[in-house]
Coordinates of C-alpha atoms in Angstrom, one line a residue:
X291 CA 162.4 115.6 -87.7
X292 CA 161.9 112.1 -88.3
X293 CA 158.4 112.2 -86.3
X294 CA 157.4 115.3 -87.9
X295 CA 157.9 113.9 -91.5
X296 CA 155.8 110.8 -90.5
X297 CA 153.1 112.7 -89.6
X298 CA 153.1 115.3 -92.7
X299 CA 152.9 112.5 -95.2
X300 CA 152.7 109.4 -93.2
X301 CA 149.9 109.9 -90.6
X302 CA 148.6 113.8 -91.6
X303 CA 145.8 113.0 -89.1
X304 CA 148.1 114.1 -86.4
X305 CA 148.6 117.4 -87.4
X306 CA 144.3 117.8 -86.7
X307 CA 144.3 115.7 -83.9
X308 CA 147.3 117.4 -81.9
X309 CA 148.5 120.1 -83.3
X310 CA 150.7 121.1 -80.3
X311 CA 152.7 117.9 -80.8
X312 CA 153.1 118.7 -84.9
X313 CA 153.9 122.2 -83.6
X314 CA 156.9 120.5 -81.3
X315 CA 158.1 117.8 -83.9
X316 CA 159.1 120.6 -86.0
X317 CA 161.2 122.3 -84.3
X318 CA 164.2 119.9 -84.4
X319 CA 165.4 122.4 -87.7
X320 CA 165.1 125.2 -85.5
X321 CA 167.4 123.2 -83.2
X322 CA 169.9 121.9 -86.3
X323 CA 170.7 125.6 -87.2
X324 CA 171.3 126.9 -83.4
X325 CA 173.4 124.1 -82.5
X326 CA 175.2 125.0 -85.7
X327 CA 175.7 128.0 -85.0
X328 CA 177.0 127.2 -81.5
X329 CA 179.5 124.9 -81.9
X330 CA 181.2 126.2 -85.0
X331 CA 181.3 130.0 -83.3
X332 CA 183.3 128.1 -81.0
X333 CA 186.5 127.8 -82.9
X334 CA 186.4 131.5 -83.6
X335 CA 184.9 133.2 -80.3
X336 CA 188.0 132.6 -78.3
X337 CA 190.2 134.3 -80.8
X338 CA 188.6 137.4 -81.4
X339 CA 188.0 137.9 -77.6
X340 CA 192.1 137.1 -77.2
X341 CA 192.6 138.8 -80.7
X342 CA 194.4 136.0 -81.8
X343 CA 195.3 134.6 -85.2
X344 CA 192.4 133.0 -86.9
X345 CA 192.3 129.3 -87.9
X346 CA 193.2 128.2 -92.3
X347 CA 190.8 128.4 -93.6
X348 CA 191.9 126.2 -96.1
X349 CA 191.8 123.7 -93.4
X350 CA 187.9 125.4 -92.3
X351 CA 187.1 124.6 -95.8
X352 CA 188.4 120.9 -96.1
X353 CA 187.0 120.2 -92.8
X354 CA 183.7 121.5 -93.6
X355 CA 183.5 119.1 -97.0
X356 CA 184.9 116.1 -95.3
X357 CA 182.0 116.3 -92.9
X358 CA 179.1 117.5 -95.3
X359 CA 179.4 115.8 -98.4
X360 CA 180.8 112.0 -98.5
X361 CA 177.1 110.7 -96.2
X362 CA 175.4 112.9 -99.1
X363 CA 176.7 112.4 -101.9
X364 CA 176.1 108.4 -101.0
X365 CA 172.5 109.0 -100.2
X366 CA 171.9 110.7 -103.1
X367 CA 173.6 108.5 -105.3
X368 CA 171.5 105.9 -103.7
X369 CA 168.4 107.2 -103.5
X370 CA 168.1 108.4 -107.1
X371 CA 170.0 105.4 -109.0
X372 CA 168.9 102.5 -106.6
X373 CA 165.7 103.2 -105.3
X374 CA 164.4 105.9 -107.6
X375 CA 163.2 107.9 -104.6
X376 CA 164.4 111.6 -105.3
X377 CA 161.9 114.0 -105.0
X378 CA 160.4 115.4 -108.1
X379 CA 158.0 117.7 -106.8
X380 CA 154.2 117.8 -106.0
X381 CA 154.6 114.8 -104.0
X382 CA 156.4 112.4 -106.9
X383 CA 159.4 110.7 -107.0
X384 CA 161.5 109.0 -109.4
X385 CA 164.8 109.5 -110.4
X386 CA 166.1 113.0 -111.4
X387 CA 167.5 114.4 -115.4
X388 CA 171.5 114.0 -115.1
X389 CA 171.4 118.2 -114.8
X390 CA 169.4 118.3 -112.0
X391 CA 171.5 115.5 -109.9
X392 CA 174.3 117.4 -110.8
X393 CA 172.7 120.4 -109.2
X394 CA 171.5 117.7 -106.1
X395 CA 174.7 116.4 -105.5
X396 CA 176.2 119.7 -105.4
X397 CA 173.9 121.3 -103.0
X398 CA 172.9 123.9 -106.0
X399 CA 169.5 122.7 -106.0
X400 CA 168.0 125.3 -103.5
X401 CA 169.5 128.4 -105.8
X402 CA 167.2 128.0 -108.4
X403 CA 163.5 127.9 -108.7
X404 CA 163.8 124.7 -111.2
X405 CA 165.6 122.3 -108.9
X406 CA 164.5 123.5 -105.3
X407 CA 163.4 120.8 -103.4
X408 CA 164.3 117.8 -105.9
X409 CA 166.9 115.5 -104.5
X410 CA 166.8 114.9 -100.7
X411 CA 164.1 116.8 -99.7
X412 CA 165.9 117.8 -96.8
X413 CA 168.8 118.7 -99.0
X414 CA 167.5 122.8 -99.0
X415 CA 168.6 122.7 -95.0
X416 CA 172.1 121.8 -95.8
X417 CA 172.0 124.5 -98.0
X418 CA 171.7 127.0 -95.8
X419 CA 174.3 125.4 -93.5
X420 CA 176.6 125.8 -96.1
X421 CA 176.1 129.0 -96.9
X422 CA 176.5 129.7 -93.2
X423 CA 179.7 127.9 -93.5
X424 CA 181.2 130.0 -96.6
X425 CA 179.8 133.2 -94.4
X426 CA 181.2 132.5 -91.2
X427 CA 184.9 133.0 -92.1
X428 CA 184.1 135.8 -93.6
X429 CA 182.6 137.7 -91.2
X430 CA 184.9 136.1 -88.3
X431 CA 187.8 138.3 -90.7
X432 CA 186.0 141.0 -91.0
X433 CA 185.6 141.5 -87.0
X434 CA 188.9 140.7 -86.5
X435 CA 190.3 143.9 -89.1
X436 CA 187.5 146.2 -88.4
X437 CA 187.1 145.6 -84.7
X438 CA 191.4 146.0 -83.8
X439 CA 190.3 149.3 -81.9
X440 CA 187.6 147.6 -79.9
X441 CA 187.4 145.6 -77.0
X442 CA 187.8 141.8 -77.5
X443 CA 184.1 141.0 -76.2
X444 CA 182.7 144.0 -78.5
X445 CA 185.1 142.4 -81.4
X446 CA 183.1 139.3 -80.8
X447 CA 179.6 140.2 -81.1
X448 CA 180.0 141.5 -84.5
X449 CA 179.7 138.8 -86.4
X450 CA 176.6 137.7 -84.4
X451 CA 175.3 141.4 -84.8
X452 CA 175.6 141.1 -88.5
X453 CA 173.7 137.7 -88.7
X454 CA 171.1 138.6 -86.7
X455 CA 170.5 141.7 -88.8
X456 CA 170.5 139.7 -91.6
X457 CA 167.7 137.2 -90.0
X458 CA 165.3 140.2 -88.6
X459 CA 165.9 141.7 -92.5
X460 CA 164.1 138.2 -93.9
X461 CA 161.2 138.0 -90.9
X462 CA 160.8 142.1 -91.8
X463 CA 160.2 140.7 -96.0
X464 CA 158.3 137.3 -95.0
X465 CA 156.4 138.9 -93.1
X466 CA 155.5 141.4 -96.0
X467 CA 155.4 139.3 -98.8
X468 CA 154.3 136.2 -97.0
X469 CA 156.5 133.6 -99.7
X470 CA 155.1 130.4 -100.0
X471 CA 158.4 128.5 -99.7
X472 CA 157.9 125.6 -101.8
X473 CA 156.8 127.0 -105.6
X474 CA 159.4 127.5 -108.4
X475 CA 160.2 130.8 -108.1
X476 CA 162.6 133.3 -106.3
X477 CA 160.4 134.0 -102.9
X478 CA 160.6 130.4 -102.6
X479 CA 164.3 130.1 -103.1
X480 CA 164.8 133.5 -100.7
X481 CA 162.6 131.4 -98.1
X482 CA 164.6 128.5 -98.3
X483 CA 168.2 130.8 -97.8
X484 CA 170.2 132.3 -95.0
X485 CA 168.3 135.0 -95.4
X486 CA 165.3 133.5 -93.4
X487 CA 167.9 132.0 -90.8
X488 CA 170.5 133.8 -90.1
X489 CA 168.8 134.7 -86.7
X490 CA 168.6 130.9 -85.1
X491 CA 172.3 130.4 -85.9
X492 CA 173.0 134.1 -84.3
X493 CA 171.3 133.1 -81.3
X494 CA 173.5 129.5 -81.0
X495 CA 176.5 132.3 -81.7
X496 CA 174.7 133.9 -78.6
X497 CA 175.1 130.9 -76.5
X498 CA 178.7 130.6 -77.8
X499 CA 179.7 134.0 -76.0
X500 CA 177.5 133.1 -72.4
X501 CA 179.2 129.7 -72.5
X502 CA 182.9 130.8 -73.3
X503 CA 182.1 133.7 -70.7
X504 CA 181.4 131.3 -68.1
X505 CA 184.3 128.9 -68.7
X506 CA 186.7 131.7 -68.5
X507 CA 185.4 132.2 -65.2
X508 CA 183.1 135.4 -65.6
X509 CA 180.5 133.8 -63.3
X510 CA 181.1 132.6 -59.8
X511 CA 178.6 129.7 -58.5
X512 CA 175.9 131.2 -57.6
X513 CA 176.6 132.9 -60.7
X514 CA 176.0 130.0 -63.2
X515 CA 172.7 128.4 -61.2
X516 CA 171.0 131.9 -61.5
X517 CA 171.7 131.5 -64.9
X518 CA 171.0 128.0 -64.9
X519 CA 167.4 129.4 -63.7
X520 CA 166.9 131.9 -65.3
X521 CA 167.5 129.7 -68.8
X522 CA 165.5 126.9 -67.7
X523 CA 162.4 129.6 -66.7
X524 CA 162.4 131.2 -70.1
X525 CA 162.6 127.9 -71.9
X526 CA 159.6 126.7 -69.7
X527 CA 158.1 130.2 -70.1
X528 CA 158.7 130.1 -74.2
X529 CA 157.4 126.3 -74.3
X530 CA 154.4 127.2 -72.7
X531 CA 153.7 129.8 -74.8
X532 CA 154.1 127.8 -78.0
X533 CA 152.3 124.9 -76.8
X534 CA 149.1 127.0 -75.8
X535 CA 149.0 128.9 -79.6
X536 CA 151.2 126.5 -82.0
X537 CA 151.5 128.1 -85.2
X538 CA 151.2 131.3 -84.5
X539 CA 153.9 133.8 -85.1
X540 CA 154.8 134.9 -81.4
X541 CA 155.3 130.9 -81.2
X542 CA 157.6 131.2 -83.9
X543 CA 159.6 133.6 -82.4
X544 CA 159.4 132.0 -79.2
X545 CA 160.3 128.4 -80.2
X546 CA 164.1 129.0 -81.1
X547 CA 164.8 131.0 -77.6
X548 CA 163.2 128.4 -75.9
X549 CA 166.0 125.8 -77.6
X550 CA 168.6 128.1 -77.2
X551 CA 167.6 128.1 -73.5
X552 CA 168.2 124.4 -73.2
X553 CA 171.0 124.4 -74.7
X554 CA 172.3 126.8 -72.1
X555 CA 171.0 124.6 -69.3
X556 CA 172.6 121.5 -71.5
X557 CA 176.2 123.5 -71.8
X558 CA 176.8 125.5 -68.5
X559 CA 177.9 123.6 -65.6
X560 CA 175.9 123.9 -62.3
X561 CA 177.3 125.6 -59.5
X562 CA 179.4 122.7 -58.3
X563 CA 181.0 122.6 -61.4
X564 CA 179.5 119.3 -62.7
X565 CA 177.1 119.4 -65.9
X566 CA 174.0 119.6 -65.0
X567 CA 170.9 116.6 -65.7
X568 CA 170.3 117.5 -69.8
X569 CA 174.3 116.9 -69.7
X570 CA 174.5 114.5 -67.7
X571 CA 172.0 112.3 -69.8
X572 CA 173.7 113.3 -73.4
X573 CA 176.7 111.4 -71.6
X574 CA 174.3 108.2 -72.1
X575 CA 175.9 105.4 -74.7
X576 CA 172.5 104.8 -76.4
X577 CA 172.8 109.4 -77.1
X578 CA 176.4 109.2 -77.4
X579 CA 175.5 106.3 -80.1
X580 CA 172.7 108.6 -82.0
X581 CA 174.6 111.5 -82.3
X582 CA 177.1 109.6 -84.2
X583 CA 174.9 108.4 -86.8
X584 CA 172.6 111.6 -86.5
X585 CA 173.6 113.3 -89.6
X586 CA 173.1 109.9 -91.7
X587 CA 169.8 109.3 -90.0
X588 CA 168.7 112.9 -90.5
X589 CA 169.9 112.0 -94.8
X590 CA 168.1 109.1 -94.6
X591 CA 164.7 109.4 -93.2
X592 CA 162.7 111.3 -95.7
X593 CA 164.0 108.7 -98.5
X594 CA 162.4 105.8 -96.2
X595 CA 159.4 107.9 -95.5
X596 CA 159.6 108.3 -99.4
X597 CA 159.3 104.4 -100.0
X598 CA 157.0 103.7 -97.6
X599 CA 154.4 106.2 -99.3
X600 CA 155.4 104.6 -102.2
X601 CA 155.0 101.5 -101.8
X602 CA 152.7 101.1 -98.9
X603 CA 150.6 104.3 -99.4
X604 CA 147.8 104.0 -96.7
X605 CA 150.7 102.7 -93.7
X606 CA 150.6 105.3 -90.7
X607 CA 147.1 106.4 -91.7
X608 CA 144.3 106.1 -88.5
X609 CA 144.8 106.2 -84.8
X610 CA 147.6 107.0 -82.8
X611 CA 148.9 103.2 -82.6
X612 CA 149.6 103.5 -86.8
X613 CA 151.4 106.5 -86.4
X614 CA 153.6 105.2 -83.4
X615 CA 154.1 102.2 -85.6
X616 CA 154.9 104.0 -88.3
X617 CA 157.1 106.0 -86.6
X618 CA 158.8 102.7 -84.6
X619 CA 159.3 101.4 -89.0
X620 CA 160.6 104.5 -90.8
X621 CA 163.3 105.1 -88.1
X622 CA 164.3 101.4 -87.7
X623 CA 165.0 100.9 -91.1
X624 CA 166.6 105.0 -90.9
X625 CA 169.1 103.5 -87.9
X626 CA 170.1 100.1 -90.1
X627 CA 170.8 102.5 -92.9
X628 CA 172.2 105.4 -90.9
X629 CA 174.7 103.2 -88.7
X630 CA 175.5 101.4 -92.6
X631 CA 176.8 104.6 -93.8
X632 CA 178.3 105.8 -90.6
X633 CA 181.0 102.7 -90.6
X634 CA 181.7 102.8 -94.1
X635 CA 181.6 106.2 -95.2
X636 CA 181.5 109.1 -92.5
X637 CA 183.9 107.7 -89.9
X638 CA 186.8 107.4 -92.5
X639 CA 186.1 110.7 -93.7
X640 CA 186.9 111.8 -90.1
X641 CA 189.6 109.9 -89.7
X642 CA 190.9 112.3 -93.0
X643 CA 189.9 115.0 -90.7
X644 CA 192.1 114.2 -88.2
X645 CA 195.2 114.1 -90.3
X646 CA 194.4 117.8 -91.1
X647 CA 193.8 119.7 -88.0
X648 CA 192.8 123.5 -87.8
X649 CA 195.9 125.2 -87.2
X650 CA 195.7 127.1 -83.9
X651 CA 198.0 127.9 -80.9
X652 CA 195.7 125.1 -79.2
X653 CA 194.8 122.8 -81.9
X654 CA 196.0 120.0 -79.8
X655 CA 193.9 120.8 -76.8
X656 CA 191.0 118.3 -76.1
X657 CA 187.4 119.3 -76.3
X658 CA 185.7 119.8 -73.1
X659 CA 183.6 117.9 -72.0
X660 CA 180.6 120.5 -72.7
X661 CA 181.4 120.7 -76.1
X662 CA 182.4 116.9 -76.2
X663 CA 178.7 115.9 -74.9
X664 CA 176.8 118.1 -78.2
X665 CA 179.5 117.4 -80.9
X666 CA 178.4 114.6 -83.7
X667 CA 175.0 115.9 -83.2
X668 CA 175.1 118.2 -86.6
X669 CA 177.5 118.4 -89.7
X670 CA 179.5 120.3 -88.2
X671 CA 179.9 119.6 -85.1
X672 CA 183.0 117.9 -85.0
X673 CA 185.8 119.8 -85.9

């Protein structure tokens, strides 16, 4: 995302002179929601397969605020009072009327055609993670009562059946009202919702079920390097395909099967029983190091891409060696600030986490090492 901001505002001669590569930049949101949807389907999947109590969700809740908001409530605290960066709209930014930080540092800002965008301008995404989060529960209880006469697998897809109903419902209205997604009004805020997403996280719930199906032993071998194949061909298949027409809307369904895909080749162990090489190399200290700070970078970077427009309003414009150098400035000063915020801010707030563990019947079991290799990748990936 980082790349893809740089060259929207930065260096906007990228988008002309390689579309393709604009086309690819931006599809590390598409990523953010599927992972999400992954990883936090993972504390429910196993439970309504074994039909098994469900987790507090007092705890769920807690755990969900400890990760999201102490990193953003700092950066927006920050970004409006220190450096006067928050977004304003129309390409200003200044600091924000005490009613709209309130709405900002509440997340509120989306809901209402005033406020959307102001803030963090990636603020809208987290948004829609948290409504995902206030959702998921929800519809993780309502399986487990309605489904009691089905099988566990059936029980299981339902709350991925519902989402992905929900996402086809918004693509059906886009693509009938075609919203611009950035004015003050309501098709913008409807744009900017769950409404228009619900399908990437479904598909990461998708991946959930393959992967818990494979560690409980559904596939043999040979089993999980067909499926190793057959992943790695339709993301190859899906890439090439939005690569050759960027932009266009069978790219745009394509895009978020081609991640979700990887992540499949990322998760499921080969046929030895070893990850395989995407897993292998998210086992690297300088990636185990990034997704750490990767929330707080992902906080930070549009408020440094902010300031540099600000205050250095032609850097990044021209050749390919300004961009790369723009890029190489925004997200040194986005690591300095990132790994900042990590040490003083989100790593105590995990250690709260820690003291107040989901209460399952195996709470205490470690994460394997599938799960351990993506987690601190997202908000909530940890937990």
């Amino acid at each position: 995302m980082l790349g893809y901001h740089v060259s929207n505002i930065l260096s906007p001669g990228v988008r002309h002179r390689s579309p393709e590569l604009f086309f690819a930049l931006h599809q590390g949101l598409n990523l953010f929601f599927i992972l999400s949807g992954f990883l936090l389907f993972l504390g429910f999947a196993d439970r309504l397969i074994d039909g098994r109590g469900l987790p507090s969700t007092r705890r769920y809740a807690t755990n969900r605020v400890l990760r999201l908001w102490p990193a953003y409530v700092v950066v927006v605290a920050v970004t409006n009072f220190a450096f006067g960066l928050s977004f304003l709209g129309r390409g200003r930014t200044g600091h924000v009327d005490p009613g709209t930080f309130v709405a900002d540092l509440t997340l509120l800002q989306t809901f209402s055609p005033h406020t959307i965008r102001t803030g963090l301008e990636v603020a809208w995404t987290l948004t829609v993670e948290l409504t995902f989060y206030a959702c998921l529960p929800v519809l993780v209880a309502l399986a487990s009562r309605v489904g009691r006469g089905l099988g566990g697998w059936a029980r299981a897809c339902i709350p991925v059946v519902v989402l992905a109903l929900v996402g086809a419902a918004g693509l059906i209205w886009q693509d009938r009202t075609n919203p611009h997604g950035w004015s003050h009004d309501w098709e913008s805020v409807a744009s900017r919702s769950l409404l228009l997403h619900a399908q990437l996280f479904a598909l990461g719930m998708v991946a959930t079920l393959v992967f818990v199906a494979v560690r409980r032993g559904a596939l043999s071998g040979a089993g999980r390097r067909i499926l190793r194949f057959a992943a790695s061909l339709v993301a190859v298949a899906a890439a090439v395909v939005c690569l050759t027409r960027p932009w266009s809307d069978v790219a745009d369904l394509l895009a978020p099967l081609c991640l979700a895909a990887l992540l499949l080749v990322s998760v499921v162990p080969t046929a030895s029983g070893r990850p395989g090489w995407v897993g292998r190399a998210l086992e690297l200290p300088v990636l185990r190091g990034l997704g750490l700070i990767s929330y707080s970078v992902y906080l930070w970077h549009m408020p440094v891409v902010r300031g540099f427009d600000r205050w250095a309003p032609r850097f990044g414009e021209g050749a390919w060696a300004s961009y790369v150098v723009a890029v190489a400035c925004v997200g040194g000063i986005t690591l300095a600030l990132a790994t900042a915020t990590y040490l003083a801010v989100e790593r105590p707030a995990m250690r709260l986490r820690a003291r107040n563990p989901v209460s399952s019947p195996d709470a205490t079991k470690p994460p394997l090492p599938e799960e351990r290799r993506l987690r601190g990748r997202v908000p909530e990936t940890t937990g």
